[in-house]
CSV table of C-alpha atoms and ligand atoms in Angstrom, one decimal:
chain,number,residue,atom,x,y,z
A,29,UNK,CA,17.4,-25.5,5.2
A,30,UNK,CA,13.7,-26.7,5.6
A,31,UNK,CA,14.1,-27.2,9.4
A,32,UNK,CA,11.3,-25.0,11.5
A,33,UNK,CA,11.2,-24.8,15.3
A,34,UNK,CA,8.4,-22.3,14.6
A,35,UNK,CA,5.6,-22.4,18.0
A,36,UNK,CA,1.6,-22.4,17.0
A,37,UNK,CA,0.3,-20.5,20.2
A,38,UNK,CA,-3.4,-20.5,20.8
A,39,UNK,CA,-5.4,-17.5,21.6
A,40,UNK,CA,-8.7,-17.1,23.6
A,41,UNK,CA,-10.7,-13.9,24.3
A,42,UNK,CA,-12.6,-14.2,27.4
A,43,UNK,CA,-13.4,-10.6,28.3
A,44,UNK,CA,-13.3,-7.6,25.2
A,45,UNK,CA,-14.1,-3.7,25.7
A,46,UNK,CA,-13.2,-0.8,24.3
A,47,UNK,CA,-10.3,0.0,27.2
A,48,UNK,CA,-10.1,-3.8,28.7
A,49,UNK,CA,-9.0,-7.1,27.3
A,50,UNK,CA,-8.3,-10.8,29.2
A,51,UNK,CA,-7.1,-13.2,27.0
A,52,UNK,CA,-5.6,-16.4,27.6
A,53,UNK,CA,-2.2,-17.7,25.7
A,54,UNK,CA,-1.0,-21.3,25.4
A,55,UNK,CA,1.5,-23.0,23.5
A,56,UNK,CA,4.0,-20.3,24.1
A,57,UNK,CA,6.9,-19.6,26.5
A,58,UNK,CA,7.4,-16.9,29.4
A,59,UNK,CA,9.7,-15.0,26.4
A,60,UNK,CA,7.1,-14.3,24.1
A,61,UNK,CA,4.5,-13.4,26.6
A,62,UNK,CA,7.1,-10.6,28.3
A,63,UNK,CA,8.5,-9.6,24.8
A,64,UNK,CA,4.5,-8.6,23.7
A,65,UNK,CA,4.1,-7.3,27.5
A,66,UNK,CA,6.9,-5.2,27.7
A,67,UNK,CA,6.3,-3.6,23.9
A,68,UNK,CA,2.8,-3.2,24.9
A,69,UNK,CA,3.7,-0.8,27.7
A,70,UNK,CA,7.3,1.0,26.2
A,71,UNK,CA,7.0,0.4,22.8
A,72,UNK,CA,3.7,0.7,21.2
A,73,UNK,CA,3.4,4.1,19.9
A,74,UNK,CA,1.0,6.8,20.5
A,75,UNK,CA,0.3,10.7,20.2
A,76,UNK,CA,1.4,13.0,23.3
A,77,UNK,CA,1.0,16.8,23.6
A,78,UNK,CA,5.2,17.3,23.3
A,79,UNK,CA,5.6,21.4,22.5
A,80,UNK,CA,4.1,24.2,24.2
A,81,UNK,CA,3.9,27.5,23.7
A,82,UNK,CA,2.1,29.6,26.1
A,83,UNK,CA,0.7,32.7,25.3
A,84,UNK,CA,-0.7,34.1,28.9
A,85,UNK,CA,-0.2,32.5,31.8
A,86,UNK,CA,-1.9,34.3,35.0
A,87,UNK,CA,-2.6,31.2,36.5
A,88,UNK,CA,-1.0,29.9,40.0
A,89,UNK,CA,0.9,26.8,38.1
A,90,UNK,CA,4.0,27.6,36.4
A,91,UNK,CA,4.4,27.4,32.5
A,92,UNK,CA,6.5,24.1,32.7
A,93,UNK,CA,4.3,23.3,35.6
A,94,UNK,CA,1.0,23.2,32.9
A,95,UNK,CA,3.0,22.3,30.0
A,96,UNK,CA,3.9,19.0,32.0
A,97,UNK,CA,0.7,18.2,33.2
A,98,UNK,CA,-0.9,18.7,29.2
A,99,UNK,CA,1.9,16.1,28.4
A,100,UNK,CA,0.0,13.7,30.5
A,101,UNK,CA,-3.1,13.9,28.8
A,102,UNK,CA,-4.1,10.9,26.3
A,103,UNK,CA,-5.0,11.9,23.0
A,104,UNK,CA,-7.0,9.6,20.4
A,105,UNK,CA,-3.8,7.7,18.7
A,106,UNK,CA,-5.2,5.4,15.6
A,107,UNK,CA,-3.4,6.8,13.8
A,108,UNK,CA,-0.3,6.4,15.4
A,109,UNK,CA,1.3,3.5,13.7
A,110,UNK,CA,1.5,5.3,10.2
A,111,UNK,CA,2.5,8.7,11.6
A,112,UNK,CA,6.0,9.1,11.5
A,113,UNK,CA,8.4,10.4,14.2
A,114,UNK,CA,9.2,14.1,14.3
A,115,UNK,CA,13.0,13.1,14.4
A,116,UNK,CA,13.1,11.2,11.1
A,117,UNK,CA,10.2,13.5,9.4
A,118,UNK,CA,11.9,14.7,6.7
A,119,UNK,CA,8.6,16.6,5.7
A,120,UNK,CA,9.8,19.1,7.9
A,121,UNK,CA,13.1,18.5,8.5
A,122,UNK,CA,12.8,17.2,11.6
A,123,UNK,CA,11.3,20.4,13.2
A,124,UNK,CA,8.1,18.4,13.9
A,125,UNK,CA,5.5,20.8,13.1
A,126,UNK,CA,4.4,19.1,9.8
A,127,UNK,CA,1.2,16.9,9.0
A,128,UNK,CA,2.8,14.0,9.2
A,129,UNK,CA,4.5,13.9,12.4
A,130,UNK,CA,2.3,16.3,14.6
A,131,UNK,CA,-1.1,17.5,15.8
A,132,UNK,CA,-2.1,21.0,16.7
A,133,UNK,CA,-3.8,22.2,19.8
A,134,UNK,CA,-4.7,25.5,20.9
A,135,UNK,CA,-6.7,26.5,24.2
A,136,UNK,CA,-7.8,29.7,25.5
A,137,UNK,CA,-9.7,30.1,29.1
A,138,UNK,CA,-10.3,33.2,31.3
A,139,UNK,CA,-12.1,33.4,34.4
A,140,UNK,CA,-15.0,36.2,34.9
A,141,UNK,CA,-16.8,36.1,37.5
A,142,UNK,CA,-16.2,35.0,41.2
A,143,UNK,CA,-16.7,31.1,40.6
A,144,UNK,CA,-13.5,29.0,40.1
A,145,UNK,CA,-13.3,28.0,36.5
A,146,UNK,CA,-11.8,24.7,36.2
A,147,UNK,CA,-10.0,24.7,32.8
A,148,UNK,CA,-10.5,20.9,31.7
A,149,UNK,CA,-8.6,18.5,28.6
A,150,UNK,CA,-12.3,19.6,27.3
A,151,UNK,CA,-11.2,23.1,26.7
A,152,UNK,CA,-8.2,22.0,24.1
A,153,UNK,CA,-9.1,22.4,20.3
A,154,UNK,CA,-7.6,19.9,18.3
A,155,UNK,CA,-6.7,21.1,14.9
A,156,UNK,CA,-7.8,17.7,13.2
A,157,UNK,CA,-10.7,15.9,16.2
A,158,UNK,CA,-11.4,13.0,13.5
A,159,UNK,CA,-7.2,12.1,13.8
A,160,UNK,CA,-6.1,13.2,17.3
A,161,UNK,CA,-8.8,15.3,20.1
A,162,UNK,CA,-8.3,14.4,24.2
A,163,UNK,CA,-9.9,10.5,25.0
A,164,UNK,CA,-12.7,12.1,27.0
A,165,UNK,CA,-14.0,14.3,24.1
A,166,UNK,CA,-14.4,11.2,22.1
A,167,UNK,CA,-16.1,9.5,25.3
A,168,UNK,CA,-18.0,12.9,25.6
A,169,UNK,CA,-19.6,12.4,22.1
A,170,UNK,CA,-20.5,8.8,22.0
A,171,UNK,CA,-22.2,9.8,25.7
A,172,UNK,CA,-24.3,12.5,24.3
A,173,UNK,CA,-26.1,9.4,22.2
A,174,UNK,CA,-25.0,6.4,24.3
A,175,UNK,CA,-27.2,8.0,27.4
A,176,UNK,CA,-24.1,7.9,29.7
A,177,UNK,CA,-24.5,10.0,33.1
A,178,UNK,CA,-22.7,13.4,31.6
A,179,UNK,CA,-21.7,14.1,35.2
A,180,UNK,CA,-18.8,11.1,35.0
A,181,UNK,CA,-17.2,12.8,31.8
A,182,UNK,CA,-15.9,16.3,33.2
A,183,UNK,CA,-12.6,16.2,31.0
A,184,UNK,CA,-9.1,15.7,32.7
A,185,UNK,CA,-8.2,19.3,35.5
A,186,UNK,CA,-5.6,21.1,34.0
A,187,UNK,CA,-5.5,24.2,36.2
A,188,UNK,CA,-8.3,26.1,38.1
A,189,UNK,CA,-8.7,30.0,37.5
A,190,UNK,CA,-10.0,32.5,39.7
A,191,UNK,CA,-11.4,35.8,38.9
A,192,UNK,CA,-9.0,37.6,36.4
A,193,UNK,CA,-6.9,34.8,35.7
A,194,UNK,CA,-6.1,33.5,32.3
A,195,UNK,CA,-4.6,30.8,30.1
A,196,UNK,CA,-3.6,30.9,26.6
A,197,UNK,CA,-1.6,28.8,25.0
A,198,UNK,CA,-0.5,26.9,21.4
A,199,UNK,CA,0.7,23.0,21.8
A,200,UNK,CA,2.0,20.8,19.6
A,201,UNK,CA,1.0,16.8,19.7
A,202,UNK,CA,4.0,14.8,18.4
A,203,UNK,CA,4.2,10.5,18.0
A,204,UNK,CA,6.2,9.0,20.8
A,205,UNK,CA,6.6,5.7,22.8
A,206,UNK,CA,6.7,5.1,26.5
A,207,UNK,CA,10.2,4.2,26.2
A,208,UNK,CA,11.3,8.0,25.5
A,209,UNK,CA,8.2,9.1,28.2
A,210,UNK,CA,5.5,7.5,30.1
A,211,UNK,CA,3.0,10.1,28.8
A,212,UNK,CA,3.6,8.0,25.3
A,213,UNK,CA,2.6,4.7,27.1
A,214,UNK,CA,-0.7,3.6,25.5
A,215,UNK,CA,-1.2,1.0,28.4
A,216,UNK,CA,-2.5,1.9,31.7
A,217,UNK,CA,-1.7,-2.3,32.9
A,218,UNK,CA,-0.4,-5.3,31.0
A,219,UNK,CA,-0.1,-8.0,33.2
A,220,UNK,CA,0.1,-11.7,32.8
A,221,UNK,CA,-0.3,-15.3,35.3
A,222,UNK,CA,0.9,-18.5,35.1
A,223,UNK,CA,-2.0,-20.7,34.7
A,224,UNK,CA,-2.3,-22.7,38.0
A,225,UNK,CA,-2.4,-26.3,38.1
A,226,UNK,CA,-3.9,-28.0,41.7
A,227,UNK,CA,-4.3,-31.2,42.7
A,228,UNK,CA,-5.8,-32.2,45.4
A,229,UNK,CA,-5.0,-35.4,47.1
A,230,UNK,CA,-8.5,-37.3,47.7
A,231,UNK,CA,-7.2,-40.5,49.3
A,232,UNK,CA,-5.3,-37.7,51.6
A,233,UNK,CA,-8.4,-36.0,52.1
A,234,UNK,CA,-10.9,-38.2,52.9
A,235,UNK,CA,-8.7,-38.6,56.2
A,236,UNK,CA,-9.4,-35.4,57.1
A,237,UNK,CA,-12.4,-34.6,59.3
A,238,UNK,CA,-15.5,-32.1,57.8
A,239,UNK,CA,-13.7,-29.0,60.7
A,240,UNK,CA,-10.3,-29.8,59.5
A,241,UNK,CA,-11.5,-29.4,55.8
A,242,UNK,CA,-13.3,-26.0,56.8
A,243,UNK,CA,-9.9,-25.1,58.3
A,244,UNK,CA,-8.3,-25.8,55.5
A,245,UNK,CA,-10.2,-24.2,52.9
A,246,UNK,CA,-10.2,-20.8,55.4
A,247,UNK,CA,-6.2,-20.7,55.0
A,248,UNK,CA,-6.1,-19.4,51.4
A,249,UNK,CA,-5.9,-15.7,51.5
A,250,UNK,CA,-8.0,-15.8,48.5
A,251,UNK,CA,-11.5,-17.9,47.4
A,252,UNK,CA,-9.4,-20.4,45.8
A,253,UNK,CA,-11.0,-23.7,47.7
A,254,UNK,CA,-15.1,-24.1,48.6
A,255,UNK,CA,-16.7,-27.3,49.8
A,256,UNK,CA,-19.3,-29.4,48.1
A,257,UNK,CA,-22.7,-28.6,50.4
A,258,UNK,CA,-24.1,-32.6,49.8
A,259,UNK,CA,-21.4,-34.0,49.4
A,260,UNK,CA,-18.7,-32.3,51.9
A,261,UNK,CA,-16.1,-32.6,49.5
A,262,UNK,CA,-13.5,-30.0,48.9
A,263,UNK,CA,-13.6,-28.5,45.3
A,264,UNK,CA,-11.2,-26.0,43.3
A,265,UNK,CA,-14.0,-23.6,42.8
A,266,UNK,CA,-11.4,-20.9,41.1
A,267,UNK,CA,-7.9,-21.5,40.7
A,268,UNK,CA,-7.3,-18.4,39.1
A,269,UNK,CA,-7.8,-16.8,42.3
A,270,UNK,CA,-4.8,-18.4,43.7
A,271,UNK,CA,-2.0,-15.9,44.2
A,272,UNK,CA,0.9,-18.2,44.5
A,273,UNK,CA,0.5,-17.8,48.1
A,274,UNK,CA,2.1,-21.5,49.4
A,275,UNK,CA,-0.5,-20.9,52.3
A,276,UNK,CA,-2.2,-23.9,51.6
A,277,UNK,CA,0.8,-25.7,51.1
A,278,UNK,CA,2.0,-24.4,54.5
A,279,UNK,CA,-1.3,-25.2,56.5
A,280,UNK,CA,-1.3,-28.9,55.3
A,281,UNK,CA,2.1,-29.5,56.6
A,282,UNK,CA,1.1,-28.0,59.6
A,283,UNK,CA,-1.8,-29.9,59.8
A,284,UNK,CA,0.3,-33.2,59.2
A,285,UNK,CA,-0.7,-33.7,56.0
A,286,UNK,CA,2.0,-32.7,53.2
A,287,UNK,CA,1.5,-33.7,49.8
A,288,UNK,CA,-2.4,-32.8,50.3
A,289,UNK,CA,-2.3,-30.5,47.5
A,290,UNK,CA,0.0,-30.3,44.4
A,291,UNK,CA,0.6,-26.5,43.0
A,292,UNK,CA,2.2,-26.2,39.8
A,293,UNK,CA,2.2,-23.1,37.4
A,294,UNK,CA,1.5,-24.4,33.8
A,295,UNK,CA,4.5,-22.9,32.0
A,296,UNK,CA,3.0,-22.6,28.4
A,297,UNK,CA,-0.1,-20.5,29.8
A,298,UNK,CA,-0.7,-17.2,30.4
A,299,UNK,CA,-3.7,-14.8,31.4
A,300,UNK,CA,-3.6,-11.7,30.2
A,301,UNK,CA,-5.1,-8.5,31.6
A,302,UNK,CA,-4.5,-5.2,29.1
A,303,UNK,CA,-6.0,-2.0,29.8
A,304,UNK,CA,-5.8,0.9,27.8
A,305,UNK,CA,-5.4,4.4,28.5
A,306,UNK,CA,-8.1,5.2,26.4
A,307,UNK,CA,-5.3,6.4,23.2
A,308,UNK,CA,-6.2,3.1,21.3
A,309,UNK,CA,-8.3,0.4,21.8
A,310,UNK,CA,-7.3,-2.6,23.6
A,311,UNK,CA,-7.3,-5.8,21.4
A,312,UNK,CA,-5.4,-2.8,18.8
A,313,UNK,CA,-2.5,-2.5,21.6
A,314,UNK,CA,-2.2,-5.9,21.3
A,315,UNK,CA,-2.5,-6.1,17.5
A,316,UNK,CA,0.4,-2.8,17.3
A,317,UNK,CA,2.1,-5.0,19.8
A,318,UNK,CA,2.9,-8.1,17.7
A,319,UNK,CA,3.8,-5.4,14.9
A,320,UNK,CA,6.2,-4.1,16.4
A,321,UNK,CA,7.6,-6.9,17.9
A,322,UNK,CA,7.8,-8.4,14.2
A,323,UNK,CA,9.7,-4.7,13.1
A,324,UNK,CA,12.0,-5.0,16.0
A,325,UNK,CA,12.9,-8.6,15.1
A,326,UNK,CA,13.4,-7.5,11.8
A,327,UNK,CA,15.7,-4.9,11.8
A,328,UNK,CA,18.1,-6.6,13.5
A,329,UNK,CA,18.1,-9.6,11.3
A,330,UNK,CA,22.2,-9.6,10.0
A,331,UNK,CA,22.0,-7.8,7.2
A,332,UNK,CA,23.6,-8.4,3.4
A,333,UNK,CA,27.3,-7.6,3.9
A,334,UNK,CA,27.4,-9.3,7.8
A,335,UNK,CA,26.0,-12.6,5.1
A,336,UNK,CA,28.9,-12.2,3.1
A,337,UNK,CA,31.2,-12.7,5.9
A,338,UNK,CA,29.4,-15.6,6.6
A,339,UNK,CA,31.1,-17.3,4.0
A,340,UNK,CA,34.1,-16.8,4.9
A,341,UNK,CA,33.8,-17.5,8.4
A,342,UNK,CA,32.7,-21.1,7.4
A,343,UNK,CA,35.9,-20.9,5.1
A,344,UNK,CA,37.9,-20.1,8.2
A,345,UNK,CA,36.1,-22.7,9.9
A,346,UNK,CA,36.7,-25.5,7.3
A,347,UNK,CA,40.5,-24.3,7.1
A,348,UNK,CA,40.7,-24.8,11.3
A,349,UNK,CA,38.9,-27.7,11.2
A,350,UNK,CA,41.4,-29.3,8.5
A,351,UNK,CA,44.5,-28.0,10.6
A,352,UNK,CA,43.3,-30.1,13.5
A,353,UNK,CA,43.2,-33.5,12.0
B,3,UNK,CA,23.2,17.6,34.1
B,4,UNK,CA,24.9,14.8,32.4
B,5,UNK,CA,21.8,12.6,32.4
B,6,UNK,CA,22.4,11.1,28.6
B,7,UNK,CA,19.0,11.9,26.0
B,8,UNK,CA,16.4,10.0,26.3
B,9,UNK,CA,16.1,8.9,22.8
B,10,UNK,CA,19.8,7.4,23.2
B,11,UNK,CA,17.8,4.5,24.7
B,12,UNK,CA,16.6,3.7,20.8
B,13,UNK,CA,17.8,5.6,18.2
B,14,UNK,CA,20.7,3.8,16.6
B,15,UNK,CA,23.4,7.1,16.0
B,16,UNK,CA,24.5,7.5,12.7
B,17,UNK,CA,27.5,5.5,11.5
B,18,UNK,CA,26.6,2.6,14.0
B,19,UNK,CA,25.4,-1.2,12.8
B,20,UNK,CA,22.5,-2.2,14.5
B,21,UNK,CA,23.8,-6.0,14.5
B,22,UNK,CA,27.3,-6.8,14.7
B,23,UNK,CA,29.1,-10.1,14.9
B,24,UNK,CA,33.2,-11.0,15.9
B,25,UNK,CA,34.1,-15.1,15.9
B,26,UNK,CA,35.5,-16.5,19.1
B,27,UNK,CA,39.0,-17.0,18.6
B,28,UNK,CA,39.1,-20.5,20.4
B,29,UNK,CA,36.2,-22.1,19.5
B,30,UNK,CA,34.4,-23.2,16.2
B,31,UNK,CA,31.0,-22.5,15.7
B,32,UNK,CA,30.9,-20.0,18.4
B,33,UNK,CA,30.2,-16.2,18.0
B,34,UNK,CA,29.2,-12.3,20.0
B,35,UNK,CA,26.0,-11.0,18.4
B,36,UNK,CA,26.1,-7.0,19.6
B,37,UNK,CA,22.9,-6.1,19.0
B,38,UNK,CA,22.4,-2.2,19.6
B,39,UNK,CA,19.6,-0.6,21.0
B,40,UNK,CA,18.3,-3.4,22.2
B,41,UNK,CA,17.6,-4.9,25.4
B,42,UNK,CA,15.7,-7.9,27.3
B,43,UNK,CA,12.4,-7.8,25.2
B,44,UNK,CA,14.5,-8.7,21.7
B,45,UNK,CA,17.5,-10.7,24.0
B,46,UNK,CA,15.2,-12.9,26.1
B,47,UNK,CA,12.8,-14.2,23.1
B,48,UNK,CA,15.8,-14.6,20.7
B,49,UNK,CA,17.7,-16.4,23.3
B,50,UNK,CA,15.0,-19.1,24.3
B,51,UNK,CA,13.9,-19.4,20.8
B,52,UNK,CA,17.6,-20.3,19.9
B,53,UNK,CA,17.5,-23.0,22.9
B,54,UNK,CA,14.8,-24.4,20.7
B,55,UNK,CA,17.5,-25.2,18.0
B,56,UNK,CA,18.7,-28.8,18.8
B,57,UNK,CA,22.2,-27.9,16.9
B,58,UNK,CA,22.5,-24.6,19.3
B,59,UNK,CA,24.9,-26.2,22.2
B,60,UNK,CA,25.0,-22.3,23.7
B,61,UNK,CA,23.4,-19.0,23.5
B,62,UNK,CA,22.6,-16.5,25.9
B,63,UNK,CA,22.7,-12.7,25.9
B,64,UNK,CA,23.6,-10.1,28.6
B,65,UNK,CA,22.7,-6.6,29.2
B,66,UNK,CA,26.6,-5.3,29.9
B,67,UNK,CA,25.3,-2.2,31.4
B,68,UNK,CA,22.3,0.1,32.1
B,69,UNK,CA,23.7,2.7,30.6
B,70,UNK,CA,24.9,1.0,27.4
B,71,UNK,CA,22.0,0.7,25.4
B,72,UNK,CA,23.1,-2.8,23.6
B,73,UNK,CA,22.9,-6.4,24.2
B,74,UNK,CA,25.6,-9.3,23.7
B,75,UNK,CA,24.7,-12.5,22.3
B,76,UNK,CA,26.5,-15.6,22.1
B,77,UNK,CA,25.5,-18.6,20.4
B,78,UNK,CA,27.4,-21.8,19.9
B,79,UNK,CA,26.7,-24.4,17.6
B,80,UNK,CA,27.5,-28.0,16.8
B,81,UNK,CA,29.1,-27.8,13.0
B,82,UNK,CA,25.9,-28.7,11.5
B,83,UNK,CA,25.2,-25.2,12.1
B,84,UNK,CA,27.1,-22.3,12.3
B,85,UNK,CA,26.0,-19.3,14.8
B,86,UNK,CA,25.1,-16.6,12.1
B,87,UNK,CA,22.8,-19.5,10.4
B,88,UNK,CA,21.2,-20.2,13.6
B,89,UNK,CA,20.7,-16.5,14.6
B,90,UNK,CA,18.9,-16.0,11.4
B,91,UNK,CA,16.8,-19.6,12.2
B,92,UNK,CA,15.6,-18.0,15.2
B,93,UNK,CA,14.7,-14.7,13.7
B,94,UNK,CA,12.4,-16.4,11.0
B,95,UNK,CA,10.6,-18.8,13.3
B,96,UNK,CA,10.0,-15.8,15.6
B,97,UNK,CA,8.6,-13.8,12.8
B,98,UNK,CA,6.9,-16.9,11.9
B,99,UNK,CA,5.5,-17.5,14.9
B,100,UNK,CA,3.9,-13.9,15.5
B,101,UNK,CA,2.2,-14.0,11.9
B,102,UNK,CA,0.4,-16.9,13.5
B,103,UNK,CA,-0.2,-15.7,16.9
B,104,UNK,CA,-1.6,-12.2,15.2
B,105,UNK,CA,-4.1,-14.8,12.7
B,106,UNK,CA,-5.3,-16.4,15.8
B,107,UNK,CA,-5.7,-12.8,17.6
B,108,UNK,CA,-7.6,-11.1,15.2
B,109,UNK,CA,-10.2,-14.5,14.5
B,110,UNK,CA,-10.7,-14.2,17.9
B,111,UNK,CA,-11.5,-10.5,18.0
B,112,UNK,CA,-13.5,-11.0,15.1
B,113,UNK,CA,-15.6,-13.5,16.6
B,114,UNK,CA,-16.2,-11.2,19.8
B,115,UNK,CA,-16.8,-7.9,17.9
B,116,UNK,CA,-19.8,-9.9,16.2
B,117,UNK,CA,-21.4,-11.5,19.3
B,118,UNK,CA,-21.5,-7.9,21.0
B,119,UNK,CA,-24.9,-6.0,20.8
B,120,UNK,CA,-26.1,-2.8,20.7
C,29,ZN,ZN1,7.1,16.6,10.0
């Protein structure tokens, strides 16, 4: 059994930050671009604040009402992949308070004088920064030497305290996916495009005048068509910009000249647009992505005994086939 | 109230296979794959890498229900094959496949990480 129907797809970077990646993909199908889309967004793990305990809470939010919105903060999650889950952590037994399956915050505010204190995702102490602190302390740091405007990096609102007014409280950071909850989701967009394909009929075109061209051009919602200056020729200038629209289609009918332009979406290409919430870099959700998309095709490979009946299913078969003869 | 728990969605419960298979009574060659816990992101690739299989005359998969967190497959094969062989065809050229794709992503992300200045 030698036989392969194994793809080779092609990769391209174009654009690469920290929290943004466009790549293209070719020599794929729509299936394995939405597999690594979809585990990019529900299934790529991360770290999320998951237990809270609060100590005091004079505050004008409710306890659930803070505990939810400390849940929604991202937390630095390379580590992620080799943490294990608090439900199969047998460390613990499952209680999810260990090492290996959680993180340990604590954060303490009060309010002293008559000017609103904004408690911020700044204010939380991470019991281990280096393995898991809030994204914007992490941003806050590499600022202090990277010469960022300080202003931009406040730290996310949690709650705002007036005179008198206090929070304390213990929470615990636990590895999750975005399946379970969206505060587990490492993406903030994964998107992807059909390459477009247009053709433009010259011999068509030339019969067009230079204010029909203008006309033409000027029906695409989006800068998809321009015009040569010299030569009054109309050029694709980007035909990424094209939204799949049909307006140009539409217009040259309308103007009596169907078949103008040919539109087709190249099925083996795709344009990728990732951007992270900050909890791991980009081209790493992408990386964590294939990885789990290899696990999840793994585990539900048949396993040894569902081989064994193999055998005698092509038995079966064999004897069925014989009986039909 | 009786909203089921959100880890139902992945977690297989104890005493459950995660792949099961039953024959089709009728036809040779031709098999249910209940995959559980799974749904379009493992269905859809497994299903359009079988069509790749030129001795796979069937196989598609359904979601029965949003509620039931498990997919059906069916494959049906011409008797060069046989659907479990196929199934596990699929699987290895998939996982074939990503090795590649994840070579190719990381040259590429090498080559950008070292063209970026500081
Ligand atoms: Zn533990």
């Amino acid at each position: 059994m030698d036989v392969c129907y194994q793809r080779f797809p092609k990769v391209k970077i174009r654009e690469m930050k920290d929290d943004y990646l466009k790549f293209e993909l070719r020599e794929t199908d729509a299936s394995m671009a939405n597999a690594l889309r979809r585990v990019m967004i529900a299934e790529v793990p991360t770290l999320a604040i998951d237990l809270v305990e609060i100590e005091v809470n004079s505050s004008v939010l409710n306890d659930e009402f803070i505990a939810h919105r400390l849940g929604l903060i991202p937390l630095t999650s390379d580590n992620a992949m080799e943490m294990r889950f608090a439900r199969d952590c047998d460390a613990c037994d499952g209680d999810g308070q260990c090492e290996f399956c959680s993180i340990e915050f604590t954060l303490s505010a009060r309010c002293t004088d008559d000017q609103t204190l904004d408690v911020t995702s700044a204010e939380l102490r991470s019991s281990d920064p280096a393995m898991c602190c809030p994204v914007d302390q992490i941003l806050r740091s590499a600022s202090d030497s990277g010469g960022y405007d300080g202003s931009e990096q406040r730290g996310i609102t949690i709650v705002k305290l007036r005179r008198g007014q206090e929070l304390r409280l213990r929470a615990i950071a636990r590895k999750g996916i975005g399946k379970d909850h969206a505060k587990w989701s490492p993406a903030a967009t994964v998107t992807f495009m059909y390459e477009p394909q247009i053709h433009i009929n010259e011999d068509l075109m030339e019969t067009l005048t230079y204010e029909q061209k203008v006309e033409w051009i000027e029906s695409s919602p989006t800068k998809v068509l321009g015009m040569d200056p010299n030569t009054h020729q109309v050029v694709v200038l980007d035909p990424e910009a094209y939204t799949y629209d049909d307006e140009v289609i539409k217009k040259a009918e309308a103007m009596g000249k169907p078949g103008l332009v040919e539109i087709y979406a190249k099925e083996d290409s795709f344009i990728f647009t990732v951007e992270s919430t900050g909890a791991i870099k980009a081209y790493q959700l992408v990386i964590n992505a294939i990885d789990i998309l290899k696990q999840k095709l793994d585990a539900v490979r048949l396993s040894e005994d569902t081989e064994e009946s193999l055998d005698q299913f092509r038995e079966l078969g064999a004897h069925l086939g014989g009986g039909g003869n | 109230m009786n909203a089921p728990d959100r880890y139902e969605r992945f977690v297989v419960p104890e005493g459950t296979k995660k792949v099961s298979y039953e024959r089709d009574t009728k036809i040779i060659n031709a098999a249910s794959f209940t995959i559980e816990r799974e749904d379009h992101t493992v269905g859809n690739v497994l299903r359009m890498q079988l069509h790749r299989d030129p001795n796979v005359l069937f196989a598609g998969y359904k979601l029965p229900h949003p509620l039931q967190y498990k997919i059906i497959a069916r494959i049906h094969t011409t008797s060069q094959s046989s659907p479990m062989q196929a199934y596990n065809q699929a699987i290895n050229d998939l996982d074939k496949e990503l090795n590649y794709l994840k070579e190719q992503f990381e040259a590429e992300v090498k080559k950008h990480s070292t063209t970026m200045e500081y």
